[in-house]
Coordinates of C-alpha atoms in Angstrom, one line a residue:
M1371 CA -40.5 20.4 -13.5
N1372 CA -39.0 21.7 -10.3
Y1373 CA -36.3 20.0 -8.2
E1374 CA -35.3 20.6 -4.6
F1375 CA -31.6 21.1 -4.1
Y1376 CA -30.0 19.9 -0.9
A1377 CA -26.5 21.4 -0.7
D1378 CA -25.4 19.2 2.2
V1379 CA -26.4 16.0 0.3
F1380 CA -24.9 17.3 -2.9
F1381 CA -21.6 18.1 -1.1
L1382 CA -21.3 14.9 0.9
S1383 CA -22.2 12.7 -2.1
N1384 CA -19.6 14.3 -4.3
F1385 CA -17.0 14.5 -1.6
Y1386 CA -17.4 10.8 -0.7
L1387 CA -17.3 9.6 -4.3
D1388 CA -14.4 11.9 -5.2
F1389 CA -12.4 10.7 -2.3
L1390 CA -13.0 7.0 -3.1
A1391 CA -11.9 7.7 -6.7
V1392 CA -8.8 9.6 -5.8
Y1393 CA -7.7 7.0 -3.2
L1394 CA -8.3 4.1 -5.6
T1395 CA -6.4 5.9 -8.4
S1396 CA -3.4 6.6 -6.1
E1397 CA -3.2 2.9 -5.2
I1398 CA -3.4 1.7 -8.8
L1399 CA -0.8 4.2 -10.0
Q1400 CA 1.3 3.8 -6.8
Q1401 CA 1.4 7.6 -6.4
K1402 CA 0.6 7.8 -2.7
K1403 CA 0.4 11.1 -1.0
K1404 CA -0.8 12.2 2.4
L1405 CA -4.4 11.2 3.2
L1406 CA -5.1 14.7 4.3
R1407 CA -4.3 16.0 0.9
Y1408 CA -6.9 13.7 -0.7
L1409 CA -9.5 14.8 1.8
L1410 CA -8.8 18.5 1.3
C1411 CA -8.8 18.3 -2.5
S1412 CA -12.0 16.3 -2.6
A1413 CA -13.7 18.7 -0.1
V1414 CA -12.6 21.8 -2.1
S1415 CA -13.7 20.4 -5.4
S1416 CA -17.1 19.4 -3.9
V1417 CA -17.5 22.9 -2.4
I1418 CA -16.7 24.5 -5.8
G1419 CA -19.1 22.2 -7.5
C1420 CA -21.9 23.3 -5.1
V1421 CA -21.1 27.0 -5.7
L1422 CA -21.0 26.5 -9.5
F1423 CA -24.3 24.6 -9.5
L1424 CA -26.0 27.5 -7.6
V1425 CA -24.4 30.3 -9.6
I1426 CA -24.4 28.9 -13.2
T1427 CA -27.9 28.7 -14.7
D1428 CA -26.8 27.0 -17.9
Y1429 CA -26.4 23.3 -17.1
D1430 CA -24.2 22.6 -20.1
L1431 CA -21.8 25.4 -19.0
Y1432 CA -21.8 24.0 -15.5
L1433 CA -20.8 20.5 -16.8
L1434 CA -18.0 22.1 -18.9
C1435 CA -16.6 23.9 -15.8
I1436 CA -16.8 20.7 -13.8
H1437 CA -15.2 18.4 -16.4
F1438 CA -12.5 20.8 -17.7
I1439 CA -11.6 23.0 -14.7
V1440 CA -12.7 21.5 -11.4
N1441 CA -11.8 17.9 -11.9
P1442 CA -8.4 18.5 -13.6
G1443 CA -7.6 20.9 -10.8
M1444 CA -8.4 18.2 -8.2
V1445 CA -6.1 15.7 -10.0
I1446 CA -3.3 18.2 -10.1
G1447 CA -3.8 19.1 -6.4
C1448 CA -3.9 15.4 -5.4
F1449 CA -0.8 14.2 -7.3
F1450 CA 1.4 17.2 -7.7
P1451 CA 4.3 17.0 -8.4
A1452 CA 4.1 14.3 -11.1
G1453 CA 4.8 13.8 -14.8
K1454 CA 2.3 14.5 -17.6
R1455 CA 1.7 10.8 -18.1
I1456 CA 0.7 10.4 -14.4
Y1457 CA -1.7 13.3 -14.6
G1458 CA -3.2 11.9 -17.8
K1459 CA -3.6 8.4 -16.3
A1460 CA -4.9 9.7 -13.0
F1461 CA -7.5 11.9 -14.8
G1462 CA -8.7 8.9 -16.9
L1463 CA -8.8 6.5 -14.0
M1464 CA -10.7 8.9 -11.8
Y1465 CA -13.3 9.6 -14.4
F1466 CA -13.9 5.9 -15.0
T1467 CA -14.1 5.2 -11.3
I1468 CA -16.5 8.1 -10.5
L1469 CA -18.8 7.1 -13.4
L1470 CA -18.7 3.5 -12.2
L1471 CA -19.4 4.4 -8.6
G1472 CA -22.0 7.0 -9.4
G1473 CA -23.8 4.6 -11.8
S1474 CA -23.7 1.9 -9.1
V1475 CA -25.2 4.2 -6.5
E1476 CA -28.0 5.3 -8.8
W1477 CA -28.8 1.7 -9.8
L1478 CA -28.9 0.5 -6.2
Y1479 CA -31.1 3.5 -5.2
H1480 CA -33.7 3.2 -8.0
T1481 CA -33.7 -0.6 -8.7
I1482 CA -32.8 -2.4 -5.5
A1483 CA -33.8 0.1 -2.8
G1484 CA -36.9 1.4 -4.7
G1485 CA -36.0 5.0 -4.3
S1486 CA -35.2 4.7 -0.5
Y1487 CA -32.2 4.5 1.7
Y1488 CA -30.0 6.7 -0.4
E1489 CA -27.4 7.1 2.3
L1490 CA -27.0 3.3 2.6
C1491 CA -26.7 2.9 -1.2
L1492 CA -24.0 5.6 -1.1
L1493 CA -22.0 3.9 1.6
S1494 CA -22.2 0.6 -0.2
A1495 CA -20.2 2.1 -3.0
A1496 CA -17.1 1.6 -0.8
V1497 CA -17.5 -2.2 -0.7
P1498 CA -16.2 -2.9 -4.3
V1499 CA -13.5 -0.4 -3.8
L1500 CA -12.3 -2.0 -0.6
V1501 CA -12.5 -5.5 -2.1
F1502 CA -10.5 -4.3 -5.2
L1503 CA -7.8 -2.7 -3.0
Y1504 CA -7.5 -5.9 -0.9
I1505 CA -7.0 -8.0 -4.0
L1506 CA -4.6 -5.5 -5.5
R1507 CA -2.4 -5.4 -2.4
Q1508 CA -2.4 -9.1 -2.0
R1509 CA -1.2 -9.6 -5.6
R1510 CA 1.5 -6.9 -5.1
K1511 CA 2.7 -8.7 -2.0
K1512 CA 3.5 -11.7 -4.2
V1513 CA 5.4 -9.7 -6.7
H1514 CA 6.9 -6.8 -4.7
C1515 CA 9.0 -7.7 -1.7
F1516 CA 10.7 -5.0 0.3
Y1517 CA 13.8 -5.4 2.5
Q1518 CA 16.1 -3.3 4.5
V1519 CA 19.7 -3.4 3.1
S1520 CA 22.9 -2.1 4.5
V1521 CA 25.6 -1.2 2.0
E1522 CA 29.2 -1.0 3.2
Y1523 CA 31.8 0.7 1.0
Q1524 CA 35.2 2.3 1.8
G1525 CA 34.4 2.7 5.5
K1526 CA 30.8 4.0 4.9
T1527 CA 27.6 2.3 5.8
L1528 CA 24.3 3.3 4.1
D1529 CA 20.9 1.9 4.9
V1530 CA 18.4 1.8 2.0
Q1531 CA 15.0 0.3 1.3
A1532 CA 15.2 -2.4 -1.4
L1533 CA 12.8 -4.1 -3.8
Y1534 CA 13.3 -7.8 -4.6
D1535 CA 12.6 -8.1 -8.3
T1536 CA 12.5 -11.5 -10.0
G1537 CA 12.9 -9.6 -13.3
N1538 CA 16.4 -8.4 -12.5
N1539 CA 18.7 -10.9 -14.1
L1540 CA 21.6 -8.6 -14.8
I1541 CA 25.0 -10.2 -14.5
D1542 CA 28.4 -8.3 -14.6
P1543 CA 30.2 -10.1 -17.5
Y1544 CA 33.6 -9.1 -16.1
V1545 CA 33.4 -10.7 -12.6
R1546 CA 30.4 -13.0 -13.3
Q1547 CA 28.4 -11.6 -10.4
P1548 CA 24.8 -10.6 -10.1
V1549 CA 24.1 -6.8 -10.2
H1550 CA 21.9 -5.0 -7.8
I1551 CA 20.5 -1.6 -9.0
I1552 CA 20.7 1.6 -6.9
S1553 CA 19.5 5.1 -7.5
R1554 CA 21.8 7.8 -8.7
N1555 CA 21.3 9.6 -5.5
V1556 CA 22.4 6.6 -3.4
Y1557 CA 25.4 6.2 -5.7
K1558 CA 26.5 9.8 -5.1
M1559 CA 26.2 9.3 -1.3
L1560 CA 28.4 6.2 -1.5
I1561 CA 31.0 7.5 -4.0
E1562 CA 31.2 11.2 -3.1
Q1563 CA 34.5 12.6 -4.3
E1564 CA 36.5 9.4 -3.9
Q1565 CA 37.8 7.5 -6.8
A1566 CA 36.0 4.2 -7.5
S1567 CA 36.8 1.4 -9.9
I1568 CA 33.9 2.0 -12.3
R1569 CA 33.1 -0.3 -15.3
L1570 CA 30.5 0.0 -17.9
V1571 CA 28.1 -2.9 -18.3
P1572 CA 25.5 -3.2 -21.2
F1573 CA 21.9 -4.0 -20.3
S1574 CA 18.5 -4.4 -22.0
S1575 CA 15.1 -3.8 -20.5
V1576 CA 11.6 -2.7 -21.4
G1577 CA 11.9 0.8 -23.0
C1578 CA 15.7 0.6 -23.3
K1579 CA 17.0 -2.2 -25.6
N1580 CA 20.6 -1.0 -25.6
G1581 CA 21.7 0.7 -22.4
I1582 CA 24.9 1.2 -20.4
L1583 CA 25.1 1.1 -16.6
E1584 CA 28.0 2.3 -14.3
V1585 CA 28.9 -0.7 -12.2
F1586 CA 31.2 -1.0 -9.2
T1587 CA 31.9 -3.5 -6.4
V1588 CA 31.3 -2.8 -2.7
E1589 CA 32.7 -4.7 0.2
K1590 CA 29.4 -6.2 1.3
I1591 CA 25.7 -5.7 1.6
K1592 CA 23.5 -7.1 4.4
I1593 CA 19.8 -8.0 3.6
K1594 CA 17.5 -8.1 6.5
W1595 CA 13.9 -9.4 6.9
D1596 CA 12.0 -10.4 10.0
E1597 CA 14.7 -11.5 12.4
K1598 CA 17.0 -12.9 9.7
E1599 CA 19.9 -11.6 7.7
I1600 CA 22.1 -12.6 4.9
E1601 CA 25.4 -11.1 3.8
L1602 CA 26.7 -10.8 0.3
A1603 CA 30.4 -10.1 0.2
P1604 CA 31.5 -8.7 -2.2
A1605 CA 28.5 -7.3 -4.0
V1606 CA 28.1 -5.6 -7.4
L1607 CA 26.0 -2.4 -7.6
A1608 CA 24.9 -0.4 -10.7
A1609 CA 23.7 3.2 -10.7
A1610 CA 20.5 3.9 -12.6
D1611 CA 18.6 7.1 -13.4
D1612 CA 16.6 8.5 -10.5
R1613 CA 13.5 8.5 -12.6
L1614 CA 13.4 4.7 -12.2
F1615 CA 12.9 5.3 -8.4
E1616 CA 10.8 8.4 -8.6
H1617 CA 7.9 8.4 -6.1
R1618 CA 8.9 4.8 -5.1
P1619 CA 9.4 3.6 -1.5
Y1620 CA 12.7 2.0 -2.4
Q1621 CA 16.1 3.1 -3.6
M1622 CA 17.5 -0.3 -4.6
I1623 CA 16.5 -3.2 -6.7
L1624 CA 17.9 -6.6 -5.7
N1625 CA 18.9 -9.2 -8.2
R1626 CA 16.7 -12.3 -8.4
C1627 CA 19.7 -14.4 -7.1
V1628 CA 18.9 -13.2 -3.6
G1629 CA 16.1 -15.7 -3.5
G1630 CA 18.5 -18.6 -3.8
K1631 CA 20.8 -17.1 -1.2
M1632 CA 17.9 -17.1 1.2
G1633 CA 17.4 -20.7 0.7
R1634 CA 13.7 -20.4 0.0
K1635 CA 11.4 -20.9 -3.0
E1636 CA 10.9 -17.7 -4.9
E1637 CA 7.2 -17.5 -4.1
E1638 CA 7.9 -17.8 -0.3
I1639 CA 10.3 -14.9 -0.1
C1640 CA 7.8 -12.1 0.2
I1641 CA 7.0 -11.0 3.7

């Protein structure tokens, strides 16, 4: 049996499905990179796939090259730099997504469309992806709330992006004040070479049952959202490992007590 090979259809189909899978994976793993990078990596992998299909006569060898060379290369290209666990999760999620989308397109094309309107069936693959992304983002809005925070300490003012986290219940046992977590990098910018009154506070969290944090008190922090602002003076901050904030859009994790200070119900705080 002979088949006609259309390189343009092959390229566009693979490019389209690869891009959808990459973008969806980046949203799920919260590993957002530039959109242009996703487009380029998807295009390059699709071009390489076309070339390999034309050059390699053994179909099994072609599949091995795609699964173990081209696709892993696309994952690395899209998410570099990242940890090994991120690469592994991204690879698994992308494969699952591509199989699901590819199977959906084939089912629509052969069952619903009766072997016609392939382009329409291909475009329709974006619908469940867009719906899923909308639901995912709406759910995250209810859990992750971001604020602009100004920290004032020893004459210095530093603006950072902060996450409001209802799971942060840490209290400084020495001064009985809630503790807000900052990245080690922000801590160094605040402290520099000056001496600060540092105290060690034990904590427990997922993945670390018995940990110690370096805690210090700043003059005040100002939390801003919309046209409103609240001031906490003094405020207690703790320096955490930068890995906690790696590839995140925030450098600070606010204590859940912030919700009460704002005078709102917890579920109404997100903006």
